[in-house]
Coordinates of C-alpha atoms in Angstrom, one line a residue:
Chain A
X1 CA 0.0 0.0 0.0
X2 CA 3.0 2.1 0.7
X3 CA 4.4 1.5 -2.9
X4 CA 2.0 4.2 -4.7
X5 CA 3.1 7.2 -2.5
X6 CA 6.7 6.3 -2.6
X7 CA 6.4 6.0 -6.7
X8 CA 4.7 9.2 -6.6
X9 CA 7.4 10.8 -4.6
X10 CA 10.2 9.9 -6.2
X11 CA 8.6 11.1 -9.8
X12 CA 7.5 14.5 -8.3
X13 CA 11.5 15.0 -7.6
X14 CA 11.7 13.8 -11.0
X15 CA 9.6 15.9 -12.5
X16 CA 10.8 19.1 -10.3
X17 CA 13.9 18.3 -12.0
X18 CA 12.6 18.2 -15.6
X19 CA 11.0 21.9 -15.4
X20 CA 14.2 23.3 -13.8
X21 CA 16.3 21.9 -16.3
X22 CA 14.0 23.7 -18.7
X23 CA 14.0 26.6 -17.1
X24 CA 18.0 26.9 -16.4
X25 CA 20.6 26.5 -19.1
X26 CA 22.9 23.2 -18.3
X27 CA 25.9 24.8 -17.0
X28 CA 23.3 25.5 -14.1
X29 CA 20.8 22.8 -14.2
X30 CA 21.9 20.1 -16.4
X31 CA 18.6 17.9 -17.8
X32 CA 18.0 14.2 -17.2
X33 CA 19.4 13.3 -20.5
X34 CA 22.7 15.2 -20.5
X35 CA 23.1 13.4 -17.0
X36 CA 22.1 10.1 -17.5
X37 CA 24.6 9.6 -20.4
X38 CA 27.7 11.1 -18.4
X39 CA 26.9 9.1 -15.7
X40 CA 26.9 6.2 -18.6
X41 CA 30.1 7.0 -19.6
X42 CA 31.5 6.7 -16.9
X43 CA 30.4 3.5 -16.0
X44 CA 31.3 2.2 -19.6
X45 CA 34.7 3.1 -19.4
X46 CA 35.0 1.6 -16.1
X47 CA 35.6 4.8 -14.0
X48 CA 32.8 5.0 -12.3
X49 CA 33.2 1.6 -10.2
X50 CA 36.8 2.3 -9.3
X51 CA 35.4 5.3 -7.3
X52 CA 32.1 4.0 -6.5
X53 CA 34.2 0.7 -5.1
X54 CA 36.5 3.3 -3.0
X55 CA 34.3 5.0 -1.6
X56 CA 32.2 2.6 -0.5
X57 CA 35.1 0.7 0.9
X58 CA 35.7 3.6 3.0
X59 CA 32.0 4.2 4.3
X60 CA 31.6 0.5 5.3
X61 CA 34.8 0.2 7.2
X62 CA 33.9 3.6 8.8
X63 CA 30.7 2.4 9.0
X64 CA 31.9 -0.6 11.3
X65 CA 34.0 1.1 13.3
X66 CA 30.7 3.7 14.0
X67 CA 29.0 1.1 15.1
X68 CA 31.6 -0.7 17.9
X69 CA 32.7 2.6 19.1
X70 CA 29.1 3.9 18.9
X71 CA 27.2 0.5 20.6
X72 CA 30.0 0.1 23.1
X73 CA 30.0 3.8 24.7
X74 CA 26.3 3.6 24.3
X75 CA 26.3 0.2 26.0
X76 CA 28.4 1.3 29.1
X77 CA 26.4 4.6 29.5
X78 CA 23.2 2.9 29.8
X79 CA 24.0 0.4 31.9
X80 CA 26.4 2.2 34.3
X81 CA 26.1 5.4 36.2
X82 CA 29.5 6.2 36.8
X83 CA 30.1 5.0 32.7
X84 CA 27.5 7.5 32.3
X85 CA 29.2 10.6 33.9
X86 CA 32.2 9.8 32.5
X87 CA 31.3 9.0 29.2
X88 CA 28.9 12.1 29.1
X89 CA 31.3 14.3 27.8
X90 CA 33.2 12.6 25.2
X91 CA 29.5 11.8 23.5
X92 CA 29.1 15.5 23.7
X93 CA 32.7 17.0 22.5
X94 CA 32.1 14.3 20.0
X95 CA 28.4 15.7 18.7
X96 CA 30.4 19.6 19.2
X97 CA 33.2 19.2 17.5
X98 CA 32.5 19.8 12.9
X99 CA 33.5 16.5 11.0
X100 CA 35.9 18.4 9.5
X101 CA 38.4 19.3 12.1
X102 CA 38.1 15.4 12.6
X103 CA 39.1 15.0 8.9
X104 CA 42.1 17.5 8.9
X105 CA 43.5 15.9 12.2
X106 CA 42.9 12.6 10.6
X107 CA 44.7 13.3 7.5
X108 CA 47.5 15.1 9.6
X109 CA 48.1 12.4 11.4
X110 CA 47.7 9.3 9.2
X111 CA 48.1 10.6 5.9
X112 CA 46.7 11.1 2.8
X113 CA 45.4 7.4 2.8
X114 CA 41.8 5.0 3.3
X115 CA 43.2 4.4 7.4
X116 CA 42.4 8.5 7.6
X117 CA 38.9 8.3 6.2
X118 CA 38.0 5.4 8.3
X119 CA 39.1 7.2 11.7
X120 CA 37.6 10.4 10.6
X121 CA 34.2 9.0 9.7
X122 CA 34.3 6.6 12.8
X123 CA 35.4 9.7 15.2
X124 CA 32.9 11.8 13.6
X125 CA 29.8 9.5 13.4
X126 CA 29.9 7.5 16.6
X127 CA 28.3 10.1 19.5
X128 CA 24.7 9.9 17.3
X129 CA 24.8 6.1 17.8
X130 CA 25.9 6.2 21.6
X131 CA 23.2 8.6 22.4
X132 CA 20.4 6.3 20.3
X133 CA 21.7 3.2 22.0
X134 CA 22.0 4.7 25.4
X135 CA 18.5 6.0 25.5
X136 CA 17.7 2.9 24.1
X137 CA 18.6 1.0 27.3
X138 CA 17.2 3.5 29.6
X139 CA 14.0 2.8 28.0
X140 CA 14.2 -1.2 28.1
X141 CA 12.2 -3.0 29.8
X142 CA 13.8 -4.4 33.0
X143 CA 11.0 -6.5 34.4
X144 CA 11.4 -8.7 31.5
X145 CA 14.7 -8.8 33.0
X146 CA 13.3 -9.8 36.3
X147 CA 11.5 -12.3 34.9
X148 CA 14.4 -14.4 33.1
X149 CA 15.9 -14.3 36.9
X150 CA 13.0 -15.7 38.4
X151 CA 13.0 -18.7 35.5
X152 CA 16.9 -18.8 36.8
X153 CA 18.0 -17.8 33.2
X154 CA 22.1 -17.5 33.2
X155 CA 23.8 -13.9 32.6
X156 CA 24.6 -15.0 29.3
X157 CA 20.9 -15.9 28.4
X158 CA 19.6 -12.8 30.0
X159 CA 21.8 -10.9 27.9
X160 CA 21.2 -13.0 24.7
X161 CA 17.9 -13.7 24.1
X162 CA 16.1 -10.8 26.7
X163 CA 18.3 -7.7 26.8
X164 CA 19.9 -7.3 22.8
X165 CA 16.6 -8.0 21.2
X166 CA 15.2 -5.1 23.1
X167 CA 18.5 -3.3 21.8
X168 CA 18.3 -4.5 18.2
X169 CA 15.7 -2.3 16.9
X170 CA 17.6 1.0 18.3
X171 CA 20.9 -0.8 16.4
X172 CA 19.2 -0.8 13.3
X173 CA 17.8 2.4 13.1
X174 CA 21.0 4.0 14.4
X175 CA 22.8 2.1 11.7
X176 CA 20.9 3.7 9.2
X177 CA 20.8 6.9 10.1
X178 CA 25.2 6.7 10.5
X179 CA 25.2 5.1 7.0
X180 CA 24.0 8.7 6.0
X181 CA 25.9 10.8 8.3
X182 CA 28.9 8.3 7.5
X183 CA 28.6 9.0 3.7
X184 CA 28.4 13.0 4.3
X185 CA 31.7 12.9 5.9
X186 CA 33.8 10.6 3.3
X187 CA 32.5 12.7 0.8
X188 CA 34.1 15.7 2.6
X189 CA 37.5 13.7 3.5
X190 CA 37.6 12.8 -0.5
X191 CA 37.3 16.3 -1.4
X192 CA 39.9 17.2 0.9
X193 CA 42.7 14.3 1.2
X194 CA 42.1 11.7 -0.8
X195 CA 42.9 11.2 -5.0
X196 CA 39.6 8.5 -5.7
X197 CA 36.2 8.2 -4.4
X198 CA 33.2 10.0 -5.3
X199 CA 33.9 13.1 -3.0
X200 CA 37.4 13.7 -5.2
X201 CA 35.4 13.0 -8.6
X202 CA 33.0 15.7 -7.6
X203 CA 35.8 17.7 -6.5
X204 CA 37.3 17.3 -10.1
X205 CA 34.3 18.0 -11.7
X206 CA 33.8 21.2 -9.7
X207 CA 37.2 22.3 -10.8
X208 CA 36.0 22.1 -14.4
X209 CA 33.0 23.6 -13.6
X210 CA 31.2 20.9 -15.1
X211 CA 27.9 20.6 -14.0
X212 CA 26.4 17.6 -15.6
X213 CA 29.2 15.2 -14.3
X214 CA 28.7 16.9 -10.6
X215 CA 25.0 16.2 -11.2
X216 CA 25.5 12.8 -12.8
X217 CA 27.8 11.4 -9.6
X218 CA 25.9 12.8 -7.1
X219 CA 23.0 10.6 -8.7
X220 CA 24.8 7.8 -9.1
X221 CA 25.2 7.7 -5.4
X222 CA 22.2 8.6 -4.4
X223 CA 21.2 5.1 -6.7
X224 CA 23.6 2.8 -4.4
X225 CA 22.1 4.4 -1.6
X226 CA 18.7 3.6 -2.6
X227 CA 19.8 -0.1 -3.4
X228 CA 21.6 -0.4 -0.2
X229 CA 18.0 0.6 2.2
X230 CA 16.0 -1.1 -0.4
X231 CA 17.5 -4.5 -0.9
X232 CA 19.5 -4.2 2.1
X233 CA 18.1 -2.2 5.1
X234 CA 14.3 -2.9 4.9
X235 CA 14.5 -6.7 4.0
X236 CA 16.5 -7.2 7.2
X237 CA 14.6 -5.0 8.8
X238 CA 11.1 -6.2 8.6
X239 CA 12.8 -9.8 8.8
X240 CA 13.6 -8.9 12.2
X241 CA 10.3 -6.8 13.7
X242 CA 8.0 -9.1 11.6
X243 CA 6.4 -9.0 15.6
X244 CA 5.7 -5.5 15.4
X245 CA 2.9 -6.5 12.5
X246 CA -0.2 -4.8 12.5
X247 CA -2.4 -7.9 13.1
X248 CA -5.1 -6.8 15.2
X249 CA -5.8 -9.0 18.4
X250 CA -7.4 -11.9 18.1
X251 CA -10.9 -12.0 20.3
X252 CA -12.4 -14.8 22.3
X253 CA -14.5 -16.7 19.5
X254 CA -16.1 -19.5 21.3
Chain B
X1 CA 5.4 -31.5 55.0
X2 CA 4.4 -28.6 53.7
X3 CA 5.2 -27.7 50.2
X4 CA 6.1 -24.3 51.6
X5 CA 7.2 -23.3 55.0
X6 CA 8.0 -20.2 56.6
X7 CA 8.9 -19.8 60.7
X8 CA 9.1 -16.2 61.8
X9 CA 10.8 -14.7 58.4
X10 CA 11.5 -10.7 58.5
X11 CA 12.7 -8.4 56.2
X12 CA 14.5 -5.2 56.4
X13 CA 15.4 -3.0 53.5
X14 CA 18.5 -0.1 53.8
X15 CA 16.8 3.3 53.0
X16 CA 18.3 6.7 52.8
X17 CA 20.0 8.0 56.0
X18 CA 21.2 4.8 57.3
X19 CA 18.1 3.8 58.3
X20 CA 15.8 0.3 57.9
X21 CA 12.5 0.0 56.7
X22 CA 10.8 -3.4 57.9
X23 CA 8.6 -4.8 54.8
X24 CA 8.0 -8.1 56.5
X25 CA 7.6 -8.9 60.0
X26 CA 7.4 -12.5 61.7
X27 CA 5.6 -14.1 59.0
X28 CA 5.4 -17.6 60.0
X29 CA 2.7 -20.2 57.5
X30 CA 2.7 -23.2 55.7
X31 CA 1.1 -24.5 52.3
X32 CA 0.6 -28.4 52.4
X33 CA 1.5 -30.0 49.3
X34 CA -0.8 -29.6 46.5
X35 CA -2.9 -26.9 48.4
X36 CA -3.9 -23.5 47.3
X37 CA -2.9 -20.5 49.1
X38 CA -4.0 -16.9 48.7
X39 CA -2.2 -14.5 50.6
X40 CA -4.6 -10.8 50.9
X41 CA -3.6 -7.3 51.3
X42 CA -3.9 -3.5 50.4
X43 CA -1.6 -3.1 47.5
X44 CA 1.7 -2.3 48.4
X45 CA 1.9 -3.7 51.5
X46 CA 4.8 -6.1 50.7
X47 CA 3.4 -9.1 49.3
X48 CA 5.1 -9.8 46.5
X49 CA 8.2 -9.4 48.8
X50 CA 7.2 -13.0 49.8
X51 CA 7.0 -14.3 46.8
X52 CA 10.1 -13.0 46.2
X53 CA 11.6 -14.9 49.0
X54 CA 10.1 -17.9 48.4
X55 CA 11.6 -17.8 44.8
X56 CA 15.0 -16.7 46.3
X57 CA 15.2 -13.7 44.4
X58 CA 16.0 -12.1 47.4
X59 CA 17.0 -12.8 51.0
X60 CA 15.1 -12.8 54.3
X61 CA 16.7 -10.4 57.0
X62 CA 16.0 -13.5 59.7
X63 CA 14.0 -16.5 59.7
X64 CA 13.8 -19.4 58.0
X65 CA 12.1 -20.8 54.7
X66 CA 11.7 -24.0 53.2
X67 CA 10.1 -25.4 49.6
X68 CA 9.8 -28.8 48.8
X69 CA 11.9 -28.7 45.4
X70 CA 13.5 -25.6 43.7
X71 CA 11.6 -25.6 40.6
X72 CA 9.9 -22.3 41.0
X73 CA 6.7 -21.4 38.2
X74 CA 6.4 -17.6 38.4
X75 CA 3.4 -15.6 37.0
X76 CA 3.4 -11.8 37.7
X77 CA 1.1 -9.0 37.5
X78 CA 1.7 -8.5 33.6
X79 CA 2.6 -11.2 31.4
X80 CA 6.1 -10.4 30.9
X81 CA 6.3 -12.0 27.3
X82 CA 9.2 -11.3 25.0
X83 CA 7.4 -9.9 21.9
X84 CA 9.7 -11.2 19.7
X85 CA 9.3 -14.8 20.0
X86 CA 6.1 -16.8 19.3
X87 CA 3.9 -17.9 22.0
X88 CA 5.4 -21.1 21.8
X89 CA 8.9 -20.0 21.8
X90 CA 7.8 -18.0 25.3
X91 CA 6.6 -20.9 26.8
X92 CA 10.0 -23.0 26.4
X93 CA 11.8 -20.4 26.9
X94 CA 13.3 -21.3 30.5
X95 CA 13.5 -24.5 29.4
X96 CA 16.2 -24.3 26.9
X97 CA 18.7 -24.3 29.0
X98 CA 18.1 -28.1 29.7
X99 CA 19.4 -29.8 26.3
X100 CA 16.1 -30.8 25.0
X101 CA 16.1 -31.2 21.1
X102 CA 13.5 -28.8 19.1
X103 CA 10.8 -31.2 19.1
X104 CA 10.8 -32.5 22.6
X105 CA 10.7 -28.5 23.5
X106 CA 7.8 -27.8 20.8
X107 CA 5.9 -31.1 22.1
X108 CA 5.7 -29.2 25.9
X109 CA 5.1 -26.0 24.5
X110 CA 2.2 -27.2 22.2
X111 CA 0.9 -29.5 25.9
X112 CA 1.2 -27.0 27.7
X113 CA -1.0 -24.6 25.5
X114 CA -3.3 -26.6 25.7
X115 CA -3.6 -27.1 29.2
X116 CA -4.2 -23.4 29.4
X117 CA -6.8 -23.1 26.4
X118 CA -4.6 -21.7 23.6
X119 CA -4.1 -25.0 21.1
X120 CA -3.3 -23.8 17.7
X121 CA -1.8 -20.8 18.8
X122 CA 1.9 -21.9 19.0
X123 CA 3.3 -19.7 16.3
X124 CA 1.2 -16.4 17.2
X125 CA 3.5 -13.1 18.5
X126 CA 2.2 -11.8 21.8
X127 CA 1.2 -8.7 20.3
X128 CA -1.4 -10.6 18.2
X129 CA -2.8 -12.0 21.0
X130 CA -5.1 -9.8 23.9
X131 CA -4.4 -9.2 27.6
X132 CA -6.2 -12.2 28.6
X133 CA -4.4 -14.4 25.7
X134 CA -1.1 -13.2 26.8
X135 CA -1.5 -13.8 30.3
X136 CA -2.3 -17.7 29.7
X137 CA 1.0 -18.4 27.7
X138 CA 2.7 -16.9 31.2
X139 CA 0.6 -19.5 32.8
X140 CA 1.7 -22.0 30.4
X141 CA 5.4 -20.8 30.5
X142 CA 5.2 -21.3 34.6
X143 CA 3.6 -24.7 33.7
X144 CA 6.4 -25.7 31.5
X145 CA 9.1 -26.5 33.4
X146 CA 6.8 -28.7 35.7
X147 CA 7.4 -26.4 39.1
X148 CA 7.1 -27.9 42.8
X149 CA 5.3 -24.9 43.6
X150 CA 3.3 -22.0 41.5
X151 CA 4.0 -18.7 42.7
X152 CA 1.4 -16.2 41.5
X153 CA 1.6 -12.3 42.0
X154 CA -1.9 -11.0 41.1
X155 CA -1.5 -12.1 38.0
X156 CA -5.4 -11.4 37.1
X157 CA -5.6 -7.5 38.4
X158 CA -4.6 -5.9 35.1
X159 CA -7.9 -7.8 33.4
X160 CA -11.0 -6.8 32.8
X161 CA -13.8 -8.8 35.6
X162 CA -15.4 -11.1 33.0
X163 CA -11.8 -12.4 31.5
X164 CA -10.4 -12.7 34.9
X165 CA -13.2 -14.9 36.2
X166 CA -12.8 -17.0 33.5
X167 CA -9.3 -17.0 33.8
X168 CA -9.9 -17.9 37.6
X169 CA -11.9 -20.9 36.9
X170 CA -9.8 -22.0 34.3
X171 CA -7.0 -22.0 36.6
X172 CA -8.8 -23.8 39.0
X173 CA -9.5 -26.6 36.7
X174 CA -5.8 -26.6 36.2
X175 CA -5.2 -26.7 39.1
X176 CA -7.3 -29.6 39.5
X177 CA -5.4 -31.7 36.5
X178 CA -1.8 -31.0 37.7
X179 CA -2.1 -30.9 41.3
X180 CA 0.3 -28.1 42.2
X181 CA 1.1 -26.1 44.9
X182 CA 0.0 -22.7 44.5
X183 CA 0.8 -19.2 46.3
X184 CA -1.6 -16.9 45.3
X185 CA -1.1 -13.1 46.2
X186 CA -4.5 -10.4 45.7
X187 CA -5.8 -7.3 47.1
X188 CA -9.0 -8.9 46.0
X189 CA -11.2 -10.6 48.3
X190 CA -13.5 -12.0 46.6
X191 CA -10.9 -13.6 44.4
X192 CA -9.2 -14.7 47.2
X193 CA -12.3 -16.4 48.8
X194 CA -13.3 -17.9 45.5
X195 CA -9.7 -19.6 45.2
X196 CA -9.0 -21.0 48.1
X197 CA -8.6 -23.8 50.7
X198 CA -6.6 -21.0 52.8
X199 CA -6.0 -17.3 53.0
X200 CA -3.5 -15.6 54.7
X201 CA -4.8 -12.0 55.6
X202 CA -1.8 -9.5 56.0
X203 CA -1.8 -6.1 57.1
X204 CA 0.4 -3.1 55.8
X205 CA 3.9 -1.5 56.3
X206 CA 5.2 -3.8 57.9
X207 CA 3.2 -7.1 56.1
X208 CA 2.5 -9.1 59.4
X209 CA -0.1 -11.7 59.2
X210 CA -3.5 -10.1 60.7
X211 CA -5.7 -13.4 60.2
X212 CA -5.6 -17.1 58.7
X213 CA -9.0 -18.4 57.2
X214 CA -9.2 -21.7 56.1
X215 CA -12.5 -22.1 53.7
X216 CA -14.0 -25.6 53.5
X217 CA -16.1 -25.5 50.4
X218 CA -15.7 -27.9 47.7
X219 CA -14.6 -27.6 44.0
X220 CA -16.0 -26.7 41.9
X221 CA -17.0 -23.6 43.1
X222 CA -19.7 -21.3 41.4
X223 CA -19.9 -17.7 41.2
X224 CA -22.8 -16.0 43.3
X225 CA -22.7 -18.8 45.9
X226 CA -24.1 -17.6 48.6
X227 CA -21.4 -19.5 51.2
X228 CA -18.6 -17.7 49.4
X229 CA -20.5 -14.6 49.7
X230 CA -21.0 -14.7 53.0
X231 CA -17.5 -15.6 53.7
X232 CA -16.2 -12.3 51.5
X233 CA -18.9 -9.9 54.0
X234 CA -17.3 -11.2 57.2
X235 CA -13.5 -10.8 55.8
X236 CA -14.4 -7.4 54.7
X237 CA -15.2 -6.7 57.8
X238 CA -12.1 -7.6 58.7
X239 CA -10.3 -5.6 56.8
X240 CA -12.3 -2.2 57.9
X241 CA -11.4 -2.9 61.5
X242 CA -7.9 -3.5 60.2
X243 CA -7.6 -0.1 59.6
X244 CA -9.7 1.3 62.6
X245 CA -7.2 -0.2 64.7

C-alpha cells in the first residue's frame, strides 16, 4: 500500500527536475538526458566503479567502526552510572566538534590514505549512535529482565535472548541513520585528502565547472544508496520486527 | 510436610540515611502440598516481597524458609512475554537451557498450551494475541518447566472482571489436573475467597499476618454462591477494623 506514494514521490523529484532543467541553461541545471549519459560513460569506461568501489570501501569500514565505538559507549552509558558521567562528555565533544576538524586531524596524522577516512568517519559519526543506543537501554524494559531471573535464566541468556533483542531495533535504526551521516563525511575527507572516491570526482568536476558530471555522480550515489535501504536495510529490517505487524488482536471466539 | 514453610521470616530493607525500613515482620505459615494458598492485602503492603523470598530472588533479614523442590513457576502482574518470540517459543523459553532437542521443547510448548486453552496458537506473536491471551501463555510458561510450587503475583488485576473470572476458573480446573502447589497473592477478596482452601490475611507496612482463614467448600465452586459470599462480608469486615485499629 506504501508503494503508490513512494512512486509518486520519487517522480515528483523527477519531474521538479525536468521543469528546472528547462527553465536553467545546463551549466546551471543540467537535464535528465545530459546526466544520464555522463553518468553512462563513466560507468562504460570503467571509471565510475573504481570510485564507486573506494568510496564505498571507506563508508563500510567507517561504518563498522561507527557502530563498535558507537554501541560500546552507548552500552556502558546505559547500563552504568559512573560509565555515564564519564562518558557524558566525550559523546558531547564528540556531537560539538564539525567533521571536518576530525578529517584535517585525521589526514595530519595518518596521511593522505583509506586508514584516515576510516578514523575520521568513525570519530565523527559514533556520538549519534551512543546517544540512540544509550536512550535505548534507559527505556528497556527491565522486568522482562526480572523475569528471566526468576526462570533462573544464566547472565549470558539474559543478555542473549532478553536484553539485545530489546537493543536490536535501536541498532538498526542507528545504523541507518550513520550510513547517511557516514557518507556525508567521506565525501568531505575525498574532497579534501584523498585522490579517488566520489567526493574527489566531484571535486574534479567542480574544478571544471562541469555541472552535468557533478550532477551525474551525485545521482549515481544517491542510486547505491537507494539499493543499499532497499535491498539491504528494509529486507532485514522487517525480517527482524516481523512481531511488530499490524495484526489486530485476536478476540475470544467461542 | 508442607510444600512451603516459613517460621518467623523478616525483612529489612536499607533506606536513605542509614536507616531500615521493615517490609516483612514474623511471617510464619505453611502451604501443604498440593494446596492452594491466597495471601490478601492493600496493594503495596509487601506481598510480593514474599513471593520473592520464596523464589530466592532475594533474601530474608531473619527466619527461616523452606520449599519442597527448587523448581519455582512464576506468574506476575503482567505477562512479561518477550514480543519477539512466538507464543510457543515464550513458553519454552526457561526450558532451553536443559538440552532438550526442538521437538521435545515444541511437544511441551504445544501440551502446555493446551492445558491453558490456547491450542493452535503456537506460532502467534504476543502482540497478536489480547491481555487475557497473553496472560495464559505466562501460565503455560510457569507450567512448563513442571514447578514444585506456583507462585502467583496477582496475576489477574490488570484484566477486565469477566476475562479474569474465567481465567480464575480456568486455573482452578488446572489446578485440578496438575495438582500443584500454589501461592496466590490479591488485594481482591473476593478472588481470594473464590480460590482457596486458605487465605492468609496480612496487614500493611510492615506485612505481618492479621488473620488465617481456612474455607471448606468444595470444587467446583460457582460464582454467586451464597457461602462464598458470606464468607467475603465477614472478611471485609475484617479488613475495615484493620484499619480502625
Amino acid at each position: 500500500m506504501t508503494t503508490i506514494p513512494r512512486v509518486l514521490s520519487i517522480l515528483s523529484l523527477f519531474v521538479a527536475w525536468i521543469v528546472l532543467s528547462l527553465m536553467f541553461p545546463p551549466s546551471i541545471v543540467p537535464g535528465p538526458v545530459a546526466v544520464f549519459k555522463a553518468m553512462a560513460e563513466d560507468i562504460a569506461d570503467g571509471n565510475a566503479f573504481y570510485h564507486l568501489y573506494k568510496t564505498l570501501l571507506r563508508v563500510g569500514l567507517g561504518l563498522i567502526l561507527t557502530m563498535v565505538l558507537g554501541v560500546t559507549i552507548g552500552t556502558i552509558m546505559g547500563l552504568s552510572h559512573k560509565g555515564e558521567v564519564f562518558l557524558d562528555s566525550w559523546v558531547m565533544v564528540g556531537l560539538t566538534v564539525p567533521a571536518i576538524v576530525n578529517t584535517i586531524i585525521c589526514l595530519l596524522w595518518f596521511g593522505l590514505n583509506d586508514r584516515a577516512a576510516i578514523v575520521a568517519i568513525g570519530s565523527a559519526a559514533f556520538p549519534a549512535v551512543s546517544i540512540s543506543i544509550w536512550q535505548g537501554i534507559k527505556g528497556m524494559d527491565m522486568q522482562l529482565v526480572g523475569m528471566g531471573q526468576a526462570f533462573h535464566l544464566s547472565r549470558s541468556a539474559i543478555i542473549r535472548k532478553i536484553i539485545f533483542p530489546q537493543l536490536l531495533p535501536h541498532i538498526l535504526a542507528s545504523m541507518r541513520y550513520a550510513l547517511g551521516i557516514c557518507w556525508k563525511i567521506c565525501t568531505t575527507v575525498e574532497l579534501i585528502g584523498m585522490s579517488s572516491g566520489v567526493g574527489y570526482q566531484l571535486n574534479y568536476w567542480f574544478g571544471v565547472f562541469s555541472m552535468t558530471k557533478v550532477f551525474a555522480w551525485t545521482l549515481l550515489f544517491l542510486l547505491v544508496m537507494f539499493a543499499i535501504e532497499y535491498l539491504l536495510f528494509k529486507p532485514v529490517e522487517s525480517r527482524l520486527t516481523r512481531w511488530r505487524t499490524g495484526v489486530p488482536a485476536l478476540q475470544w471466539a467461542r | 510436610m508442607g510444600a512451603i514453610k516459613l517460621i518467623n521470616v523478616s525483612k529489612e530493607h536499607e533506606v536513605a540515611g542509614g536507616k531500615r525500613l521493615r517490609v516483612l515482620e514474623d511471617i510464619s505459615f505453611e502451604a501443604g502440598a498440593g494446596s492452594f494458598t491466597s495471601i490478601l492485602g492493600p496493594s503495596g503492603c509487601g506481598k510480593s516481597t514474599i513471593l520473592n523470598l520464596i523464589a530466592r530472588l532475594d533474601r530474608q533479614s531473619s527466619g527461616e524458609i523452606s520449599t519442597a523442590g527448587d523448581r519455582i513457576g512464576f506468574v506476575f502482574q503482567q505477562p512479561r512475554l518477550l514480543n519477539w518470540r512466538t507464543v510457543a517459543d515464550n513458553v519454552t523459553l526457561p526450558l532451553e537451557q536443559q538440552n532438550l532437542d526442538k521437538t521435545a521443547l515444541r511437544a511441551l510448548a504445544i501440551k502446555y498450551l493446551e492445558l491453558v486453552g490456547l491450542g493452535g496458537h503456537e506460532n502467534y506473536y504476543p502482540l497478536q494475541l489480547s491481555g487475557g491471551m497473553q496472560q495464559r501463555v505466562a501460565i503455560a510458561r510457569a507450567l512448563a518447566i513442571d514447578p514444585d510450587i506456583l507462585l502467583m503475583d496477582e496475576p489477574f488485576s490488570g484484566l477486565d472482571e469477566i476475562t479474569s473470572r474465567k481465567l480464575r476458573q480456568e486455573l482452578l480446573q488446572i489446578w485440578g489436573q496438575t495438582g500443584k502447589t500454589i501461592l496466590f497473592v490479591t488485594h481482591s477478596i473476593a478472588e481470594s475467597v473464590f480460590l482457596s482452601q486458605q487465605i492468609l490475611i496480612v496487614s500493611a507496612k510492615p506485612a505481618r499476618i492479621f488473620k488465617r482463614l481456612t474455607i471448606d467448600l468444595p470444587y467446583p465452586r460457582e460464582y454467586g454462591d451464597l457461602r462464598l459470599f458470606e464468607i467475603e462480608t465477614l472478611l471485609t469486615r475484617d479488613f475495615l477494623g484493620m484499619d480502625a485499629r
